[in-house]
mmCIF file of C-alpha atoms and ligand atoms in Angstrom:
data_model
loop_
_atom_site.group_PDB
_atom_site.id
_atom_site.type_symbol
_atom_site.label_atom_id
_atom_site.label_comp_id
_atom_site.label_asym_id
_atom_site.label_seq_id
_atom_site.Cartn_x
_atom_site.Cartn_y
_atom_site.Cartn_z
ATOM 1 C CA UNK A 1 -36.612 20.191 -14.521
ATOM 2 C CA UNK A 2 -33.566 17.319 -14.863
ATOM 3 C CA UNK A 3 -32.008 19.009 -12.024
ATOM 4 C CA UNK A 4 -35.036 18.010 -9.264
ATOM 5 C CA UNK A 5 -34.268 14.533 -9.357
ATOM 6 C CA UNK A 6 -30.643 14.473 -8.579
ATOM 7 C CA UNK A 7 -31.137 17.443 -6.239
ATOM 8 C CA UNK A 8 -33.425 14.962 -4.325
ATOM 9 C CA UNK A 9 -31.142 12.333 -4.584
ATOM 10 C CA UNK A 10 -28.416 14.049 -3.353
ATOM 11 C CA UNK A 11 -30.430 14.657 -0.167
ATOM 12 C CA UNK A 12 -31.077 11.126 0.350
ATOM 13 C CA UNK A 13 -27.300 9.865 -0.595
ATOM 14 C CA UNK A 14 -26.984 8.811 2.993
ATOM 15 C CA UNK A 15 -29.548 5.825 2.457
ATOM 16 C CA UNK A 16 -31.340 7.282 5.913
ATOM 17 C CA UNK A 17 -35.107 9.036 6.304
ATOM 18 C CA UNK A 18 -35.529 12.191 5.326
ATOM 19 C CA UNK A 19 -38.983 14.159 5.501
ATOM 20 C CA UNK A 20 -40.479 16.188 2.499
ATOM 21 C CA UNK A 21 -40.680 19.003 4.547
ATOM 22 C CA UNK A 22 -36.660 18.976 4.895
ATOM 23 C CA UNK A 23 -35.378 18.017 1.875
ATOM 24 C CA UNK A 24 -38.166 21.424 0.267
ATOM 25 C CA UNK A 25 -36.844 23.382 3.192
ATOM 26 C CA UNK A 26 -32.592 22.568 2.359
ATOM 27 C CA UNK A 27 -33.496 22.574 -1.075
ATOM 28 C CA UNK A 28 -35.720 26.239 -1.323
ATOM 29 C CA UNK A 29 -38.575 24.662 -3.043
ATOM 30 C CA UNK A 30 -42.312 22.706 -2.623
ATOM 31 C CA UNK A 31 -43.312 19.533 -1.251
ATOM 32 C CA UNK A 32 -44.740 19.166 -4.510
ATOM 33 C CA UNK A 33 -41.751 19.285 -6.311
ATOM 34 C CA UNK A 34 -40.198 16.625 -3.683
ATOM 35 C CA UNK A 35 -42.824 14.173 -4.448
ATOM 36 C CA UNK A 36 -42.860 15.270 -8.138
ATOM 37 C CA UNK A 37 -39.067 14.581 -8.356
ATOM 38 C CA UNK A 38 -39.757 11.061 -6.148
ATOM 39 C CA UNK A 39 -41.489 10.258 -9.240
ATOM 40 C CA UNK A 40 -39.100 10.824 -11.647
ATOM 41 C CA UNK A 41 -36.353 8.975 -9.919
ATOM 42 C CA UNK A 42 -38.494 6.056 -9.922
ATOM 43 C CA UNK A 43 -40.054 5.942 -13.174
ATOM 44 C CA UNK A 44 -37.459 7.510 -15.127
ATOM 45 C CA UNK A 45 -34.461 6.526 -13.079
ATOM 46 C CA UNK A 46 -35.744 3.142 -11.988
ATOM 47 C CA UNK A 47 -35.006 3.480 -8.520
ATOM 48 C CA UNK A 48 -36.533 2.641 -5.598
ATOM 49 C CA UNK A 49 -37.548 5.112 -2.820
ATOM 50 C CA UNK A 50 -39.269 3.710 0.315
ATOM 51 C CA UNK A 51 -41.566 6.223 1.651
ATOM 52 C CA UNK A 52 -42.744 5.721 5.307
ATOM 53 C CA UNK A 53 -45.648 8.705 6.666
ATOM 54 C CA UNK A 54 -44.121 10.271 9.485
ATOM 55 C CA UNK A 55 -40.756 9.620 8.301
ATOM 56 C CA UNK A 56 -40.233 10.628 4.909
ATOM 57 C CA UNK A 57 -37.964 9.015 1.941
ATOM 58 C CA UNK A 58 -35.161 6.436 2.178
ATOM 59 C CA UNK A 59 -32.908 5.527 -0.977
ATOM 60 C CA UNK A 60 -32.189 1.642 -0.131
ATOM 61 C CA UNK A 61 -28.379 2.241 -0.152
ATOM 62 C CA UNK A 62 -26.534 5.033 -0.188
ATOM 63 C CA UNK A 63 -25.272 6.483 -3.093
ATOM 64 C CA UNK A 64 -21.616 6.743 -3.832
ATOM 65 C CA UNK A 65 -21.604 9.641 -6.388
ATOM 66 C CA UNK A 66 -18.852 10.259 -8.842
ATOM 67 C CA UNK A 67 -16.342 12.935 -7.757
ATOM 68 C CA UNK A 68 -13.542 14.501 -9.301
ATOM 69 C CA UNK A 69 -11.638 14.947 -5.908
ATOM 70 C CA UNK A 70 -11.887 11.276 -4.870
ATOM 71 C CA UNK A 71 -11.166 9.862 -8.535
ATOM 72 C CA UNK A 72 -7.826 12.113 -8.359
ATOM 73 C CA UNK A 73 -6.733 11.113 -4.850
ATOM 74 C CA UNK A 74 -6.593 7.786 -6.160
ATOM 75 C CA UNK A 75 -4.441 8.553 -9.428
ATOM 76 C CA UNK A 76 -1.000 7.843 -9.887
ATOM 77 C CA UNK A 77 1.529 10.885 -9.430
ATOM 78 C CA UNK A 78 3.624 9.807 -12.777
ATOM 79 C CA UNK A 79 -0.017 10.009 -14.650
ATOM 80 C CA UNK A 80 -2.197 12.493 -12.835
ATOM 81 C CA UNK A 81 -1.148 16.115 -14.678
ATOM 82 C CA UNK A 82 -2.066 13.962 -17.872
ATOM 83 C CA UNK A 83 -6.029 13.048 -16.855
ATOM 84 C CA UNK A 84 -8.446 16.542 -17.115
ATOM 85 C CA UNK A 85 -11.429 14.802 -15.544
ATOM 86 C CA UNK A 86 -15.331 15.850 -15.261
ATOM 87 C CA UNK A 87 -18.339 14.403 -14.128
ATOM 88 C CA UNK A 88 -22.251 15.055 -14.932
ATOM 89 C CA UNK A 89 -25.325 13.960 -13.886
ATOM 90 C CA UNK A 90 -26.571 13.409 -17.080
ATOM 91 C CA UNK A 91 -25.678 13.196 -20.684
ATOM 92 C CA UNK A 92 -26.445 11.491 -24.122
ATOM 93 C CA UNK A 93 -24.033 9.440 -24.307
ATOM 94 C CA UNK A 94 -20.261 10.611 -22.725
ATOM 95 C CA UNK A 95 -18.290 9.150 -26.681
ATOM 96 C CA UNK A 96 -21.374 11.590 -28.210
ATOM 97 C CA UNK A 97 -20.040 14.665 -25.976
ATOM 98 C CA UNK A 98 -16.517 13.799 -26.109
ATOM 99 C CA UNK A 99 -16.502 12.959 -30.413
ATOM 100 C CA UNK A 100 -17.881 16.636 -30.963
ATOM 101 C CA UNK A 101 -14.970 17.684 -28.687
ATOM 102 C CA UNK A 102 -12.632 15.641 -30.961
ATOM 103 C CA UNK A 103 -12.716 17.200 -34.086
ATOM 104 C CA UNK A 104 -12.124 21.270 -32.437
ATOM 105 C CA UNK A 105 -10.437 21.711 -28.627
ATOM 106 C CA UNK A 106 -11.257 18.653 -27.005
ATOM 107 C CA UNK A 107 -8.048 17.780 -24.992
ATOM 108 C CA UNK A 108 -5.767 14.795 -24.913
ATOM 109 C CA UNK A 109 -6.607 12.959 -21.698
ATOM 110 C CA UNK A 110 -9.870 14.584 -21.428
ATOM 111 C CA UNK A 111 -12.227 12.509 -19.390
ATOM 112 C CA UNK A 112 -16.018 12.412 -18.877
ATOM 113 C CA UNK A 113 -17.627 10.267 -16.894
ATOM 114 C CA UNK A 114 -21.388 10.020 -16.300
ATOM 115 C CA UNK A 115 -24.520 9.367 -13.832
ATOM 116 C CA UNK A 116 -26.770 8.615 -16.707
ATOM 117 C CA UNK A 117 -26.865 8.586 -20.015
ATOM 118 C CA UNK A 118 -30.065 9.101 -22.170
ATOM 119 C CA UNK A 119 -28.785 7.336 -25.402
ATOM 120 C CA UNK A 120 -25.695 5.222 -24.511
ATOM 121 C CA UNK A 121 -24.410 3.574 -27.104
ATOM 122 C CA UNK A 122 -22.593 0.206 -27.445
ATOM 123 C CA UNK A 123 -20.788 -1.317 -30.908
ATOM 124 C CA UNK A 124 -22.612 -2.513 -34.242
ATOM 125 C CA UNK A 125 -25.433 0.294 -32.930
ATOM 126 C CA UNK A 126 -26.711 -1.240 -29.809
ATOM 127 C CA UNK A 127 -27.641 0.645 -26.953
ATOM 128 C CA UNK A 128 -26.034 0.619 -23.554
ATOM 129 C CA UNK A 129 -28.248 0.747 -20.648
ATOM 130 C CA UNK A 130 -27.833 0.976 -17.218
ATOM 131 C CA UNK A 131 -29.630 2.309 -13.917
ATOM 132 C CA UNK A 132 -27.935 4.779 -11.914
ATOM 133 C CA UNK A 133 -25.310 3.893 -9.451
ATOM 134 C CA UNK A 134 -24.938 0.326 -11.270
ATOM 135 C CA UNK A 135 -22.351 0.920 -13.450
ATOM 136 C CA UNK A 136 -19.269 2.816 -14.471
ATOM 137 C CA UNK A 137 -19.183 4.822 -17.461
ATOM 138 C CA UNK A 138 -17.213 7.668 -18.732
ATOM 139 C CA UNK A 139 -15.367 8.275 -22.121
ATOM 140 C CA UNK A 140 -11.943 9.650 -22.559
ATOM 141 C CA UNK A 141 -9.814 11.619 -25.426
ATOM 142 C CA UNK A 142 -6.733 10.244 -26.596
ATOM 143 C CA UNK A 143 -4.363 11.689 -29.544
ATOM 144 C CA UNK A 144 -2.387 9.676 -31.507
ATOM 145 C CA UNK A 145 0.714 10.059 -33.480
ATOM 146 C CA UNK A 146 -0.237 7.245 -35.791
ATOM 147 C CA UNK A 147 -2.820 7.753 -38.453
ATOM 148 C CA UNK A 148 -6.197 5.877 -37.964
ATOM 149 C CA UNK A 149 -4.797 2.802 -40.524
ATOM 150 C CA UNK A 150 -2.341 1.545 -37.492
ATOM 151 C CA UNK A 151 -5.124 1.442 -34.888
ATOM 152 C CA UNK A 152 -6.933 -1.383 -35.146
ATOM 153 C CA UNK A 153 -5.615 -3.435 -32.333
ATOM 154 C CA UNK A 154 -6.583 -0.505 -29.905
ATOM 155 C CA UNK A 155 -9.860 -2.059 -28.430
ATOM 156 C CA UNK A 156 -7.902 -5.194 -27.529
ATOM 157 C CA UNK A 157 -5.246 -3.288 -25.911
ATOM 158 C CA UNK A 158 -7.909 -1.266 -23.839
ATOM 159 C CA UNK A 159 -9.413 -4.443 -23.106
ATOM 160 C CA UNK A 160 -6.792 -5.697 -21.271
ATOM 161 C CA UNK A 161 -6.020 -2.558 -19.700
ATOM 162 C CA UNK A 162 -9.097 -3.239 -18.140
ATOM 163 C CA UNK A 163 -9.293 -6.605 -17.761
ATOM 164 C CA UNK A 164 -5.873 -6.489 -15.677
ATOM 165 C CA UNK A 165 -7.363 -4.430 -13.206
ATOM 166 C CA UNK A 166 -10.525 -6.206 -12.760
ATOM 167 C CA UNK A 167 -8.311 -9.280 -12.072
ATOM 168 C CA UNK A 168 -5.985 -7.088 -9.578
ATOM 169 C CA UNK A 169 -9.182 -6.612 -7.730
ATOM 170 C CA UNK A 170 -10.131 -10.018 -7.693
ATOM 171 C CA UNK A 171 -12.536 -10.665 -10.515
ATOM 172 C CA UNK A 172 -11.648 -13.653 -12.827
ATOM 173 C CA UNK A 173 -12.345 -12.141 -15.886
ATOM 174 C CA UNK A 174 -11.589 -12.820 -19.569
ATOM 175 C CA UNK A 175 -11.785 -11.172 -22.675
ATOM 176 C CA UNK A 176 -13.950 -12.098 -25.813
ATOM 177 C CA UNK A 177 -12.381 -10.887 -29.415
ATOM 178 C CA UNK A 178 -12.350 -7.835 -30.190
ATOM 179 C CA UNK A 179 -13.395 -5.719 -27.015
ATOM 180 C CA UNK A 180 -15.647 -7.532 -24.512
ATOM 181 C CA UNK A 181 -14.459 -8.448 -20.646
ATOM 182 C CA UNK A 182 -16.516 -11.194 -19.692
ATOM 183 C CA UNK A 183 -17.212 -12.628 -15.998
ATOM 184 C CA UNK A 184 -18.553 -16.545 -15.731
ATOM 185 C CA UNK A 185 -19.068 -16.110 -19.851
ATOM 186 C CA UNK A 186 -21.115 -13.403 -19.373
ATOM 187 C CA UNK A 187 -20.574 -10.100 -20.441
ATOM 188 C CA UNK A 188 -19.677 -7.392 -17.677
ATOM 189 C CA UNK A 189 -18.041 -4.678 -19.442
ATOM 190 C CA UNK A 190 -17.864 -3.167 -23.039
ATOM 191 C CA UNK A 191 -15.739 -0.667 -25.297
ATOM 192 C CA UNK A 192 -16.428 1.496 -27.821
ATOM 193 C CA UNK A 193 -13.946 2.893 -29.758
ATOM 194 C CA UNK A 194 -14.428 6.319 -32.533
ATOM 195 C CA UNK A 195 -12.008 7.848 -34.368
ATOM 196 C CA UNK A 196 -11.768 11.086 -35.814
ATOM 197 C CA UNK A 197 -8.695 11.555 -38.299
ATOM 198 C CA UNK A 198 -6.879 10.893 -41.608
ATOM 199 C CA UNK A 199 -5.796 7.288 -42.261
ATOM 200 C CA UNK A 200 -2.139 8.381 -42.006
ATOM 201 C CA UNK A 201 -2.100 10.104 -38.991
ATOM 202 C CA UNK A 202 -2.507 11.805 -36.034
ATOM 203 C CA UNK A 203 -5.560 10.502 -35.221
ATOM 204 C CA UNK A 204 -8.432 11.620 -32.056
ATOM 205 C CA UNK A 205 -9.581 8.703 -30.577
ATOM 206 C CA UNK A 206 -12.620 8.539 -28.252
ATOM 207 C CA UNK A 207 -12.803 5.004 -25.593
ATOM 208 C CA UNK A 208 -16.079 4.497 -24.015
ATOM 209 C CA UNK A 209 -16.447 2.293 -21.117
ATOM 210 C CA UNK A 210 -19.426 0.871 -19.484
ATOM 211 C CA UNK A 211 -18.550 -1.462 -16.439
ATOM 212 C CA UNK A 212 -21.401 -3.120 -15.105
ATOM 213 C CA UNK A 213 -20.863 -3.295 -10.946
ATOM 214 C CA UNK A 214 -24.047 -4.330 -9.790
ATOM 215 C CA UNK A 215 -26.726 -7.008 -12.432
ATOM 216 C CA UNK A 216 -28.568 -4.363 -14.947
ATOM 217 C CA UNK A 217 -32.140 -4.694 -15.328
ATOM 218 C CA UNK A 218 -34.206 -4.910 -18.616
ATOM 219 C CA UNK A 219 -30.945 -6.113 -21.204
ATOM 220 C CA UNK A 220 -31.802 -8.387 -23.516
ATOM 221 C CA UNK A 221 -28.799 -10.605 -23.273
ATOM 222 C CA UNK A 222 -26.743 -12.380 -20.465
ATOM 223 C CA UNK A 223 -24.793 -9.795 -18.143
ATOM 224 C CA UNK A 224 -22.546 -10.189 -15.286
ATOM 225 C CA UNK A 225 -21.404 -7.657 -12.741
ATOM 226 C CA UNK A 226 -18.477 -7.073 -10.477
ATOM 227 C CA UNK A 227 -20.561 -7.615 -7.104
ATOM 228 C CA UNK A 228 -21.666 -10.925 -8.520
ATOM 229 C CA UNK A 229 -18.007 -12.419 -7.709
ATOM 230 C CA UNK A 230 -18.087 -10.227 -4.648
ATOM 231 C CA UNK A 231 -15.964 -7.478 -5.778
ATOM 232 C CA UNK A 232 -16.984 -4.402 -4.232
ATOM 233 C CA UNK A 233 -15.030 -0.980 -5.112
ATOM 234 C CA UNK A 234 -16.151 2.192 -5.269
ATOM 235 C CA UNK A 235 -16.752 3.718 -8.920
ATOM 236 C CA UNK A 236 -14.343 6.657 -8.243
ATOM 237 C CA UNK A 237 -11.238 3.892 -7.264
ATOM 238 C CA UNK A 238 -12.397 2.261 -10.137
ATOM 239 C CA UNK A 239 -12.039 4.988 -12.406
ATOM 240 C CA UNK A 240 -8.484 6.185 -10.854
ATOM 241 C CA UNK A 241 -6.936 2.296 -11.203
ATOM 242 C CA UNK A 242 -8.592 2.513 -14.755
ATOM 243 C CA UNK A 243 -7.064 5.841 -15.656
ATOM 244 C CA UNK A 244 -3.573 4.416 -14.286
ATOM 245 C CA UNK A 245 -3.201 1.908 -16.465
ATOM 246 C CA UNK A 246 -4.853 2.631 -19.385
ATOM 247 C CA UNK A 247 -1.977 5.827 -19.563
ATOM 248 C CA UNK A 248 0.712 3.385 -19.690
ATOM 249 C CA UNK A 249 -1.209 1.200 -21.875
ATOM 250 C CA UNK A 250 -2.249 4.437 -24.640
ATOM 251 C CA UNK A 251 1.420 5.513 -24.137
ATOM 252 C CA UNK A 252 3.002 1.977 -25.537
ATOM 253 C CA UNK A 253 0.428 1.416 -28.284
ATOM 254 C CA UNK A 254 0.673 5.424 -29.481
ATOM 255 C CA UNK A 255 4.956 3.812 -29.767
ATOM 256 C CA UNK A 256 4.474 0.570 -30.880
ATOM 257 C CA UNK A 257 1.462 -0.466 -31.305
ATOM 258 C CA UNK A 258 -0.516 -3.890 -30.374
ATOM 259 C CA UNK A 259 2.298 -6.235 -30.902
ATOM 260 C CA UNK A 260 4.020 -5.896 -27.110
ATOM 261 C CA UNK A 261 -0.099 -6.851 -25.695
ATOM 262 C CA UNK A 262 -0.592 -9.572 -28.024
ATOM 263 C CA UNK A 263 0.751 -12.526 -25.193
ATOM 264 C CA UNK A 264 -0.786 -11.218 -22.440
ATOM 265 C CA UNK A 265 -4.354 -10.863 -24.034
ATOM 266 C CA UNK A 266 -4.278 -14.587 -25.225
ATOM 267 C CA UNK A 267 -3.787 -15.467 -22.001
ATOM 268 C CA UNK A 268 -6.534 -13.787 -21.150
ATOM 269 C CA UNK A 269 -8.863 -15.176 -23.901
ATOM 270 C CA UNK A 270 -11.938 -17.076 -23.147
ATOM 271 C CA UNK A 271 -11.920 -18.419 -26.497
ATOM 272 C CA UNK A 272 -8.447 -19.143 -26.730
ATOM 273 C CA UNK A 273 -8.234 -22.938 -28.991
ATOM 274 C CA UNK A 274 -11.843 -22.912 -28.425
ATOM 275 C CA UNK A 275 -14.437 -23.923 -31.442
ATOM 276 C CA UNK A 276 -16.265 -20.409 -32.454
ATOM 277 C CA UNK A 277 -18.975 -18.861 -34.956
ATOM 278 C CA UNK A 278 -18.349 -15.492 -36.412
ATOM 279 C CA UNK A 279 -21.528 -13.602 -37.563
ATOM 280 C CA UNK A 280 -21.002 -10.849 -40.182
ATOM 281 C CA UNK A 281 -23.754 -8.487 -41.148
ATOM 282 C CA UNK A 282 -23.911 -9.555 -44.355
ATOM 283 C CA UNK A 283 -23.231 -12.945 -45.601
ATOM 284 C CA UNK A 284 -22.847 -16.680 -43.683
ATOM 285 C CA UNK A 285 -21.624 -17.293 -40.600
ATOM 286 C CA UNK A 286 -18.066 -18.945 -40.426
ATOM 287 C CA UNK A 287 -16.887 -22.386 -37.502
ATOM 288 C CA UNK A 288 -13.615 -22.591 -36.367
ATOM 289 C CA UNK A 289 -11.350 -23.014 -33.588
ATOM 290 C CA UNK A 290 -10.304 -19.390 -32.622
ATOM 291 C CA UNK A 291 -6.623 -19.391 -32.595
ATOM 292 C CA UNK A 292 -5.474 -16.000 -30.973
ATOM 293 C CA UNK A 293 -4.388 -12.852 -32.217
ATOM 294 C CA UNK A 294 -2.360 -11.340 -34.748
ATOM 295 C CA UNK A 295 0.141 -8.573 -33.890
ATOM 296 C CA UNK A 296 -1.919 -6.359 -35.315
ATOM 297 C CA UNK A 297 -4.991 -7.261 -33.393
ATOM 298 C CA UNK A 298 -6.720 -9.425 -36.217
ATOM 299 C CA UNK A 299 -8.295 -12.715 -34.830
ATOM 300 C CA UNK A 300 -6.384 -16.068 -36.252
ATOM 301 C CA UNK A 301 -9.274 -18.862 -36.695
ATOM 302 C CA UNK A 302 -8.512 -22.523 -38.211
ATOM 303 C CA UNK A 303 -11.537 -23.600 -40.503
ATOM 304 C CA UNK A 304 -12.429 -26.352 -42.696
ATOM 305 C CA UNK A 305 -10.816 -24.051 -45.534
ATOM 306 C CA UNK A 306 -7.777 -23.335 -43.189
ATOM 307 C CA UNK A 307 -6.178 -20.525 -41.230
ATOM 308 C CA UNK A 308 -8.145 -17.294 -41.652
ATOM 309 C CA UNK A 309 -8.055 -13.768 -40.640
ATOM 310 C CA UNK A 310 -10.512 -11.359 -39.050
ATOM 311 C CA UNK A 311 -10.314 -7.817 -38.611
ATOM 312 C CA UNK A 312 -12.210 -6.056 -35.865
ATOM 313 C CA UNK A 313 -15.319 -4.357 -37.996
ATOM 314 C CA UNK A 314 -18.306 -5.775 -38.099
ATOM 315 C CA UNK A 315 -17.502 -9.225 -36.601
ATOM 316 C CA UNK A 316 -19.550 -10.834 -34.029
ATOM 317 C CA UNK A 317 -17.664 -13.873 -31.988
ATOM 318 C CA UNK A 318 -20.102 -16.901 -30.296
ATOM 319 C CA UNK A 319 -18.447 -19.627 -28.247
ATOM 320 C CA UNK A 320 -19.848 -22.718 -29.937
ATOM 321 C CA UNK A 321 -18.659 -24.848 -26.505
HETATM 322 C C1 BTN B 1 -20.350 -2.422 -26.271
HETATM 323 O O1 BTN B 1 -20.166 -3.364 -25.502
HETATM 324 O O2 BTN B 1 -21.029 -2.569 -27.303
HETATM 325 C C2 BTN B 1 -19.731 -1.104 -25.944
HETATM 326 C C3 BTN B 1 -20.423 -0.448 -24.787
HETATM 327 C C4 BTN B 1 -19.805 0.878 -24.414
HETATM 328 C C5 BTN B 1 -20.621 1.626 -23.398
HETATM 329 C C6 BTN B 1 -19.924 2.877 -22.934
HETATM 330 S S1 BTN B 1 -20.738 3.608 -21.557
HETATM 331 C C7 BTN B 1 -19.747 5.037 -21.705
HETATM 332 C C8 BTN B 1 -19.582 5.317 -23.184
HETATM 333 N N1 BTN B 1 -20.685 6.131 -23.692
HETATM 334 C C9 BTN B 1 -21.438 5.464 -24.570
HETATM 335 O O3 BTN B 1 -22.445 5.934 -25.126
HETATM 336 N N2 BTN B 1 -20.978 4.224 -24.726
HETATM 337 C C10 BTN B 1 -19.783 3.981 -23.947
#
């Protein structure tokens, strides 16, 4: 049963010993189901539980769980009636739940965020792994008054959101065209954007977040994480500072869209003047020297056959420096 494993884990949050016999007695079931749910947390969760004889099971840190209560005590007053927050253990994927509440009573502001997720997903179809406790991720609902046609510079907008209060923490990051916050060039955290609407409006909008805190294990490509610049926050703060200011950010761009952002992301850019290849998934790849953003969120480069525009789709961005 799912619930075994985080029952277990629960038990061990405080990163001390803890004997079979205790955790079966608090929890009303067998050792064997203990030592069966052990298991699972460390084949299936990929975390490691020191066992000692005599003194039972030790997580290696303690485990700061998500809670609604502490993400709440953390939000804004102006914003707070606006965010209806829950957490679980374990989901698909938190855009998944949230997109099949998009389309029927799914609320505006609704926000999930989750322990695991058994098919995250990241853009262009990728997965998004991570091991429990490592990361932040949660997915939120957003309405718009404008039609889906007028949201393309959304992602770049929630990018910055975020990346301004990574940076408020103390984590140098940048952002990589169209949605990536990177750390030392690497990537840290990711967006994933689905809509659900008519082209002219209003449109349901579902963000997905994945912020790496600790180094994943097992990705195939280059990843940073918060702790590696010696950031450390709890994943509830997180959350709250996130929900803060992605409410005014949602709030301007539902009014006027990307153009107010536009400055303050190319300061932001890693890639700003930069040389660049853009990978499509059909056709050649295109060299240039990325040259910021449009108002509506398009990337400006300068090639060989002058200025050109790219919309966010399905665009990939390399440094070429
Ligand atoms: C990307 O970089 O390609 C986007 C990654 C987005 C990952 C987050 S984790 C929470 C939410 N649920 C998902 O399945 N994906 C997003």
């Amino acid at each position: 049963m799912a619930e075994w494993p985080f029952a277990v884990l629960r038990a061990l949050s405080d990163g001390k010993f803890h004997s079979g016999e205790a955790i079966a007695q608090s929890l009303g079931c067998s050792r064997t189901l203990i030592w069966q749910a052990v298991h699972t947390i460390e084949t299936e969760f990929g975390l490691p539980v020191f066992s000692v004889r005599g003194q039972g099971y030790r997580l290696p840190q303690p485990m700061d769980w998500l809670d609604v209560a502490a993400i709440r005590a953390d939000l804004s007053p102006g914003c707070s009636e606006d965010w209806t927050i829950a957490v679980a253990d374990q989901v698909d994927s938190t855009n998944t739940q949230l997109l099949s509440r998009a389309n029927s009573d799914g609320l505006h502001g609704l926000v999930l965020a989750a322990e695991l997720q058994s098919a995250g997903r990241g853009r262009l179809g990728r997965r998004w792994q991570a091991r429990l406790g490592d990361c932040l991720m949660f997915s939120l609902l957003w309405r718009f008054d404008r039609g889906l046609a007028e949201l393309a510079g959304l992602s770049l907008a929630v990018g910055l959101a975020l990346a301004r209060v990574l940076r408020q923490l103390g984590a140098p990051v940048e952002l990589k065209w169209p949605n990536d916050v990177l750390l030392g060039g690497c990537k840290m955290a990711g967006i994933l954007i689905e809509l659900s609407g008519d082209a002219l409006g209003p449109a349901a909008v579902v963000i997905g977040i994945g912020i790496n805190l600790r180094e994943p294990q097992d990705v195939d490509q280059a990843v940073s994480a918060l702790s590696s610049c010696g950031v450390e926050v709890s994943r509830n703060r997180l959350l709250a500072l996130l929900l803060n200011e992605l409410h005014g950010v949602l709030q301007t761009f539902n009014s006027q869209g990307f153009a107010p952002f536009a400055d303050a992301w190319m300061a932001l850019s890693a890639h700003q003047d930069q040389p660049v290849r853009l990978s499509f998934s059909h056709g050649e790849p295109i060299e240039g020297v990325a040259r910021g953003v449009a108002d509506n969120g398009a990337l400006l480069v300068d090639t060989a056959s002058g200025r050109q525009t790219f919309h966010v789709g399905e665009v990939s961005l390399r440094s070429l420096g």
